[in-house]
């Protein structure tokens, strides 16, 4: 449960939820130390009801999730989102922003995030059953969409005159964000099963923006490294591929695990 202000624990819990997996992280905000980290990848994509069952099971098994915390943030990762210029946004029309690229059910709850840095609103569908579960457990908590966190962090990076293509890889899915001179040019999420799928969406996007694959800069984030077959096929066609250095303002406790790659949990950790 979330502790009262009179009994401050200095602990913040960040949770990332997708239909492909879960990640949990607890930060001691006083010592700037990660004291708990857990990642679970599902063998197949689940529905929200089964994801909730997995969350409940983890809470039963993991003592690190049973500590009292001061703050909770839940990050929803899915492709059910649409970015809208703030000047055109109307709360009464949230379903209209999604209906052309997402199947909306009558029971769906539609949320939105106002991005901190630029004039953008992210409209998306979170998982209501999971929101209700965490509300029952913690009371009021913050939730956001993963794309919101990712875009905000990428727009904080130094500005360049040439487009930078950031690919944030997850399990059989990646976010593609293109930034130039501190402005967002494109953002989309693609699902893939094969190496060819992985490559196709990158090259197709480059073609739409008239970017030369032999000249453009592609930066990989997430659970991907130079040994990955996806990296290797991309490098056959795109030579300027790099893995940006990531800075986090905290350390990991010796008693807890940590991501295998520096940027594997970039969104989860940047939400802390």
mmCIF file of C-alpha atoms in Angstrom:
data_model
loop_
_atom_site.group_PDB
_atom_site.id
_atom_site.type_symbol
_atom_site.label_atom_id
_atom_site.label_comp_id
_atom_site.label_asym_id
_atom_site.label_seq_id
_atom_site.Cartn_x
_atom_site.Cartn_y
_atom_site.Cartn_z
ATOM 1 C CA UNK A 1 0.000 0.000 0.000
ATOM 2 C CA UNK A 2 0.997 3.648 -0.385
ATOM 3 C CA UNK A 3 2.097 5.029 2.948
ATOM 4 C CA UNK A 4 0.762 8.231 4.452
ATOM 5 C CA UNK A 5 2.865 11.388 4.357
ATOM 6 C CA UNK A 6 3.539 11.012 8.092
ATOM 7 C CA UNK A 7 5.280 7.674 7.475
ATOM 8 C CA UNK A 8 7.355 8.393 4.420
ATOM 9 C CA UNK A 9 9.252 5.424 2.991
ATOM 10 C CA UNK A 10 11.076 7.295 0.183
ATOM 11 C CA UNK A 11 10.125 4.430 -2.133
ATOM 12 C CA UNK A 12 8.683 4.903 -5.629
ATOM 13 C CA UNK A 13 7.295 1.986 -7.620
ATOM 14 C CA UNK A 14 7.259 2.060 -11.429
ATOM 15 C CA UNK A 15 5.344 -0.629 -13.328
ATOM 16 C CA UNK A 16 5.249 -1.196 -17.084
ATOM 17 C CA UNK A 17 2.339 -3.237 -18.404
ATOM 18 C CA UNK A 18 1.929 -4.710 -21.863
ATOM 19 C CA UNK A 19 0.191 -7.738 -23.331
ATOM 20 C CA UNK A 20 3.651 -9.209 -23.963
ATOM 21 C CA UNK A 21 5.170 -8.770 -20.517
ATOM 22 C CA UNK A 22 5.597 -6.880 -17.262
ATOM 23 C CA UNK A 23 8.370 -4.907 -15.567
ATOM 24 C CA UNK A 24 8.570 -3.655 -11.981
ATOM 25 C CA UNK A 25 11.099 -1.350 -10.366
ATOM 26 C CA UNK A 26 11.334 0.190 -6.885
ATOM 27 C CA UNK A 27 13.522 3.249 -6.375
ATOM 28 C CA UNK A 28 14.662 4.580 -3.011
ATOM 29 C CA UNK A 29 14.395 8.291 -3.787
ATOM 30 C CA UNK A 30 16.491 9.240 -0.750
ATOM 31 C CA UNK A 31 19.525 7.063 -1.514
ATOM 32 C CA UNK A 32 18.936 7.135 -5.317
ATOM 33 C CA UNK A 33 19.153 3.350 -5.392
ATOM 34 C CA UNK A 34 17.103 0.745 -7.248
ATOM 35 C CA UNK A 35 16.232 -1.795 -4.561
ATOM 36 C CA UNK A 36 13.954 -4.082 -6.594
ATOM 37 C CA UNK A 37 13.714 -4.987 -10.267
ATOM 38 C CA UNK A 38 11.675 -7.713 -11.938
ATOM 39 C CA UNK A 39 10.917 -8.387 -15.603
ATOM 40 C CA UNK A 40 8.635 -11.076 -16.966
ATOM 41 C CA UNK A 41 8.169 -11.788 -20.679
ATOM 42 C CA UNK A 42 5.153 -13.861 -21.688
ATOM 43 C CA UNK A 43 5.621 -16.751 -24.110
ATOM 44 C CA UNK A 44 2.583 -15.507 -26.063
ATOM 45 C CA UNK A 45 0.569 -12.299 -26.139
ATOM 46 C CA UNK A 46 -2.107 -12.345 -23.448
ATOM 47 C CA UNK A 47 -5.398 -10.520 -23.047
ATOM 48 C CA UNK A 48 -5.840 -7.951 -20.233
ATOM 49 C CA UNK A 49 -7.616 -10.463 -17.966
ATOM 50 C CA UNK A 50 -4.718 -12.910 -18.172
ATOM 51 C CA UNK A 51 -2.183 -10.105 -17.716
ATOM 52 C CA UNK A 52 -3.953 -9.155 -14.502
ATOM 53 C CA UNK A 53 -3.760 -12.772 -13.344
ATOM 54 C CA UNK A 54 0.014 -12.673 -13.931
ATOM 55 C CA UNK A 55 0.289 -9.426 -11.950
ATOM 56 C CA UNK A 56 -1.577 -10.947 -9.005
ATOM 57 C CA UNK A 57 0.675 -13.995 -9.089
ATOM 58 C CA UNK A 58 3.802 -11.858 -9.017
ATOM 59 C CA UNK A 59 2.492 -9.915 -6.035
ATOM 60 C CA UNK A 60 2.029 -13.187 -4.196
ATOM 61 C CA UNK A 61 5.537 -14.422 -5.003
ATOM 62 C CA UNK A 62 7.722 -11.296 -4.888
ATOM 63 C CA UNK A 63 8.418 -9.819 -1.457
ATOM 64 C CA UNK A 64 9.847 -6.722 -3.151
ATOM 65 C CA UNK A 65 6.336 -5.878 -4.354
ATOM 66 C CA UNK A 66 4.854 -6.174 -0.884
ATOM 67 C CA UNK A 67 6.704 -3.177 0.580
ATOM 68 C CA UNK A 68 4.872 0.021 1.344
ATOM 69 C CA UNK A 69 5.682 2.857 -1.079
ATOM 70 C CA UNK A 70 5.065 6.582 -1.325
ATOM 71 C CA UNK A 71 4.447 6.804 -5.060
ATOM 72 C CA UNK A 72 3.240 4.527 -7.842
ATOM 73 C CA UNK A 73 3.347 5.089 -11.581
ATOM 74 C CA UNK A 74 1.956 2.587 -14.087
ATOM 75 C CA UNK A 75 3.086 2.741 -17.721
ATOM 76 C CA UNK A 76 0.818 1.148 -20.329
ATOM 77 C CA UNK A 77 2.554 -0.075 -23.494
ATOM 78 C CA UNK A 78 0.351 -0.783 -26.489
ATOM 79 C CA UNK A 79 -0.347 0.490 -30.001
ATOM 80 C CA UNK A 80 -3.792 1.860 -29.073
ATOM 81 C CA UNK A 81 -2.786 5.510 -29.128
ATOM 82 C CA UNK A 82 -2.932 8.597 -31.298
ATOM 83 C CA UNK A 83 -0.921 11.811 -31.037
ATOM 84 C CA UNK A 84 -2.967 14.995 -31.401
ATOM 85 C CA UNK A 85 -1.777 18.634 -31.628
ATOM 86 C CA UNK A 86 -2.865 20.355 -28.425
ATOM 87 C CA UNK A 87 -4.431 23.174 -30.436
ATOM 88 C CA UNK A 88 -6.823 20.664 -32.036
ATOM 89 C CA UNK A 89 -7.502 18.577 -28.953
ATOM 90 C CA UNK A 90 -10.954 18.401 -27.365
ATOM 91 C CA UNK A 91 -11.672 16.124 -24.413
ATOM 92 C CA UNK A 92 -15.207 15.551 -25.720
ATOM 93 C CA UNK A 93 -13.833 14.034 -28.928
ATOM 94 C CA UNK A 94 -11.234 11.624 -27.572
ATOM 95 C CA UNK A 95 -12.812 8.583 -29.244
ATOM 96 C CA UNK A 96 -12.687 10.298 -32.645
ATOM 97 C CA UNK A 97 -8.893 10.547 -32.487
ATOM 98 C CA UNK A 98 -8.595 6.770 -32.106
ATOM 99 C CA UNK A 99 -11.386 5.299 -34.187
ATOM 100 C CA UNK A 100 -9.560 5.459 -37.527
ATOM 101 C CA UNK A 101 -6.620 3.307 -36.435
ATOM 102 C CA UNK A 102 -7.934 1.394 -33.409
ATOM 103 C CA UNK A 103 -10.974 -0.762 -32.854
ATOM 104 C CA UNK A 104 -12.821 0.804 -29.925
ATOM 105 C CA UNK A 105 -15.281 -1.172 -27.834
ATOM 106 C CA UNK A 106 -18.135 0.425 -25.892
ATOM 107 C CA UNK A 107 -16.533 -0.731 -22.665
ATOM 108 C CA UNK A 108 -13.139 0.842 -23.457
ATOM 109 C CA UNK A 109 -11.948 3.671 -21.254
ATOM 110 C CA UNK A 110 -10.031 6.363 -23.159
ATOM 111 C CA UNK A 111 -7.341 8.366 -21.382
ATOM 112 C CA UNK A 112 -4.919 11.061 -22.507
ATOM 113 C CA UNK A 113 -1.542 12.489 -21.507
ATOM 114 C CA UNK A 114 -0.510 16.077 -22.073
ATOM 115 C CA UNK A 115 3.163 15.983 -23.010
ATOM 116 C CA UNK A 116 5.353 18.249 -20.911
ATOM 117 C CA UNK A 117 7.713 19.547 -23.571
ATOM 118 C CA UNK A 118 5.804 20.005 -26.824
ATOM 119 C CA UNK A 119 2.318 20.961 -27.919
ATOM 120 C CA UNK A 120 1.083 17.346 -28.141
ATOM 121 C CA UNK A 121 -1.621 15.267 -26.467
ATOM 122 C CA UNK A 122 -1.411 11.469 -26.492
ATOM 123 C CA UNK A 123 -4.855 9.815 -26.552
ATOM 124 C CA UNK A 124 -4.829 6.108 -25.703
ATOM 125 C CA UNK A 125 -6.651 3.099 -24.284
ATOM 126 C CA UNK A 126 -5.295 1.772 -20.986
ATOM 127 C CA UNK A 127 -6.486 -1.490 -19.407
ATOM 128 C CA UNK A 128 -9.333 -0.637 -17.049
ATOM 129 C CA UNK A 129 -9.189 -3.893 -15.077
ATOM 130 C CA UNK A 130 -5.534 -3.262 -14.276
ATOM 131 C CA UNK A 131 -6.196 0.361 -13.304
ATOM 132 C CA UNK A 132 -8.904 -0.848 -10.922
ATOM 133 C CA UNK A 133 -6.600 -3.465 -9.410
ATOM 134 C CA UNK A 134 -3.840 -0.965 -8.633
ATOM 135 C CA UNK A 135 -6.357 1.590 -7.340
ATOM 136 C CA UNK A 136 -7.711 -1.007 -4.905
ATOM 137 C CA UNK A 137 -4.162 -1.814 -3.815
ATOM 138 C CA UNK A 138 -2.611 1.665 -3.625
ATOM 139 C CA UNK A 139 -5.384 4.239 -3.797
ATOM 140 C CA UNK A 140 -4.645 7.139 -6.142
ATOM 141 C CA UNK A 141 -1.673 6.640 -8.455
ATOM 142 C CA UNK A 142 -0.306 8.065 -11.696
ATOM 143 C CA UNK A 143 -0.563 6.276 -15.006
ATOM 144 C CA UNK A 144 0.742 7.222 -18.442
ATOM 145 C CA UNK A 145 1.338 5.699 -21.842
ATOM 146 C CA UNK A 146 4.839 4.475 -22.715
ATOM 147 C CA UNK A 147 4.962 6.614 -25.873
ATOM 148 C CA UNK A 148 4.404 9.715 -23.753
ATOM 149 C CA UNK A 149 7.445 8.924 -21.615
ATOM 150 C CA UNK A 150 9.569 7.950 -24.613
ATOM 151 C CA UNK A 151 8.834 11.091 -26.647
ATOM 152 C CA UNK A 152 9.365 13.402 -23.679
ATOM 153 C CA UNK A 153 12.756 11.857 -22.971
ATOM 154 C CA UNK A 154 13.910 11.876 -26.603
ATOM 155 C CA UNK A 155 12.919 15.530 -27.037
ATOM 156 C CA UNK A 156 15.179 16.408 -24.095
ATOM 157 C CA UNK A 157 18.233 15.189 -25.998
ATOM 158 C CA UNK A 158 20.528 17.612 -27.900
ATOM 159 C CA UNK A 159 19.055 18.955 -31.120
ATOM 160 C CA UNK A 160 20.441 18.039 -34.540
ATOM 161 C CA UNK A 161 19.895 19.467 -38.019
ATOM 162 C CA UNK A 162 19.544 15.963 -39.465
ATOM 163 C CA UNK A 163 16.750 13.562 -38.485
ATOM 164 C CA UNK A 164 17.484 11.035 -35.750
ATOM 165 C CA UNK A 165 15.526 7.792 -35.914
ATOM 166 C CA UNK A 166 15.064 6.155 -32.518
ATOM 167 C CA UNK A 167 13.887 2.539 -32.429
ATOM 168 C CA UNK A 168 12.752 1.289 -29.026
ATOM 169 C CA UNK A 169 12.563 -2.496 -29.226
ATOM 170 C CA UNK A 170 10.388 -4.740 -27.084
ATOM 171 C CA UNK A 171 9.202 -8.314 -27.470
ATOM 172 C CA UNK A 172 8.061 -8.600 -31.135
ATOM 173 C CA UNK A 173 7.195 -4.894 -31.237
ATOM 174 C CA UNK A 174 8.994 -1.588 -31.516
ATOM 175 C CA UNK A 175 8.306 2.129 -31.330
ATOM 176 C CA UNK A 176 9.806 4.267 -34.074
ATOM 177 C CA UNK A 177 10.291 7.933 -33.190
ATOM 178 C CA UNK A 178 11.907 10.419 -35.569
ATOM 179 C CA UNK A 179 13.147 13.777 -34.277
ATOM 180 C CA UNK A 180 14.774 16.724 -36.043
ATOM 181 C CA UNK A 181 15.806 20.061 -34.520
ATOM 182 C CA UNK A 182 13.932 19.238 -31.338
ATOM 183 C CA UNK A 183 10.689 18.571 -33.211
ATOM 184 C CA UNK A 184 8.774 15.327 -33.551
ATOM 185 C CA UNK A 185 8.510 14.256 -37.211
ATOM 186 C CA UNK A 186 6.927 10.838 -36.774
ATOM 187 C CA UNK A 187 5.931 8.312 -34.144
ATOM 188 C CA UNK A 188 4.474 4.863 -34.746
ATOM 189 C CA UNK A 189 4.476 1.379 -33.248
ATOM 190 C CA UNK A 190 4.989 -1.764 -35.329
ATOM 191 C CA UNK A 191 4.573 -5.459 -34.551
ATOM 192 C CA UNK A 192 6.893 -7.971 -36.199
ATOM 193 C CA UNK A 193 7.529 -11.710 -36.237
ATOM 194 C CA UNK A 194 10.486 -12.103 -38.583
ATOM 195 C CA UNK A 195 13.743 -10.307 -39.310
ATOM 196 C CA UNK A 196 12.287 -9.196 -42.617
ATOM 197 C CA UNK A 197 9.274 -7.632 -40.864
ATOM 198 C CA UNK A 198 11.624 -5.802 -38.512
ATOM 199 C CA UNK A 199 13.592 -4.344 -41.415
ATOM 200 C CA UNK A 200 10.611 -3.606 -43.650
ATOM 201 C CA UNK A 201 8.944 -1.074 -41.346
ATOM 202 C CA UNK A 202 12.196 0.848 -40.884
ATOM 203 C CA UNK A 203 12.829 1.094 -44.616
ATOM 204 C CA UNK A 204 9.194 1.867 -45.399
ATOM 205 C CA UNK A 205 9.185 4.719 -42.888
ATOM 206 C CA UNK A 206 12.462 6.070 -44.277
ATOM 207 C CA UNK A 207 10.979 6.014 -47.772
ATOM 208 C CA UNK A 208 7.921 7.987 -46.646
ATOM 209 C CA UNK A 209 10.191 10.713 -45.235
ATOM 210 C CA UNK A 210 12.627 10.625 -48.166
ATOM 211 C CA UNK A 211 15.492 9.457 -45.971
ATOM 212 C CA UNK A 212 18.421 7.611 -47.528
ATOM 213 C CA UNK A 213 19.080 4.347 -45.595
ATOM 214 C CA UNK A 214 22.793 4.665 -46.363
ATOM 215 C CA UNK A 215 22.960 8.141 -44.836
ATOM 216 C CA UNK A 216 20.333 8.295 -42.065
ATOM 217 C CA UNK A 217 21.108 7.859 -38.367
ATOM 218 C CA UNK A 218 19.312 4.985 -36.603
ATOM 219 C CA UNK A 219 19.639 4.628 -32.837
ATOM 220 C CA UNK A 220 18.573 1.450 -31.042
ATOM 221 C CA UNK A 221 17.052 1.393 -27.565
ATOM 222 C CA UNK A 222 15.350 -1.402 -25.645
ATOM 223 C CA UNK A 223 16.142 -5.109 -25.600
ATOM 224 C CA UNK A 224 18.443 -5.282 -28.605
ATOM 225 C CA UNK A 225 22.230 -5.486 -29.011
ATOM 226 C CA UNK A 226 24.830 -6.065 -31.721
ATOM 227 C CA UNK A 227 24.469 -9.842 -31.426
ATOM 228 C CA UNK A 228 20.767 -9.686 -32.245
ATOM 229 C CA UNK A 229 19.693 -11.057 -35.656
ATOM 230 C CA UNK A 230 17.475 -7.979 -35.972
ATOM 231 C CA UNK A 231 20.463 -5.678 -35.584
ATOM 232 C CA UNK A 232 22.429 -7.711 -38.125
ATOM 233 C CA UNK A 233 19.782 -7.562 -40.853
ATOM 234 C CA UNK A 234 19.280 -3.843 -40.259
ATOM 235 C CA UNK A 235 23.026 -3.262 -40.574
ATOM 236 C CA UNK A 236 23.021 -4.916 -44.000
ATOM 237 C CA UNK A 237 20.976 -1.957 -45.271
ATOM 238 C CA UNK A 238 21.620 0.849 -42.776
ATOM 239 C CA UNK A 239 25.228 1.640 -41.876
ATOM 240 C CA UNK A 240 24.769 4.473 -39.372
ATOM 241 C CA UNK A 241 23.377 2.433 -36.481
ATOM 242 C CA UNK A 242 24.365 3.220 -32.913
ATOM 243 C CA UNK A 243 23.392 2.529 -29.309
ATOM 244 C CA UNK A 244 23.205 5.827 -27.422
ATOM 245 C CA UNK A 245 24.802 6.174 -24.008
ATOM 246 C CA UNK A 246 22.117 6.338 -21.349
ATOM 247 C CA UNK A 247 22.432 8.307 -18.118
ATOM 248 C CA UNK A 248 20.392 7.422 -15.059
ATOM 249 C CA UNK A 249 20.595 9.373 -11.811
ATOM 250 C CA UNK A 250 20.624 6.283 -9.586
ATOM 251 C CA UNK A 251 22.554 3.099 -8.798
ATOM 252 C CA UNK A 252 21.453 -0.519 -8.422
ATOM 253 C CA UNK A 253 21.508 -2.230 -5.059
ATOM 254 C CA UNK A 254 23.826 -5.238 -4.854
ATOM 255 C CA UNK A 255 20.847 -7.305 -3.708
ATOM 256 C CA UNK A 256 18.734 -6.739 -6.791
ATOM 257 C CA UNK A 257 19.076 -7.630 -10.457
ATOM 258 C CA UNK A 258 19.227 -5.170 -13.310
ATOM 259 C CA UNK A 259 18.438 -5.090 -17.056
ATOM 260 C CA UNK A 260 20.856 -6.977 -19.297
ATOM 261 C CA UNK A 261 21.179 -4.018 -21.676
ATOM 262 C CA UNK A 262 21.749 -0.404 -20.608
ATOM 263 C CA UNK A 263 18.605 0.829 -22.376
ATOM 264 C CA UNK A 264 16.473 -2.311 -21.969
ATOM 265 C CA UNK A 265 14.142 -0.599 -19.480
ATOM 266 C CA UNK A 266 14.633 2.952 -20.717
ATOM 267 C CA UNK A 267 10.937 3.893 -20.448
ATOM 268 C CA UNK A 268 10.380 2.208 -17.081
ATOM 269 C CA UNK A 269 13.471 3.805 -15.524
ATOM 270 C CA UNK A 270 12.947 7.238 -17.052
ATOM 271 C CA UNK A 271 9.469 7.319 -15.514
ATOM 272 C CA UNK A 272 10.983 7.268 -12.005
#
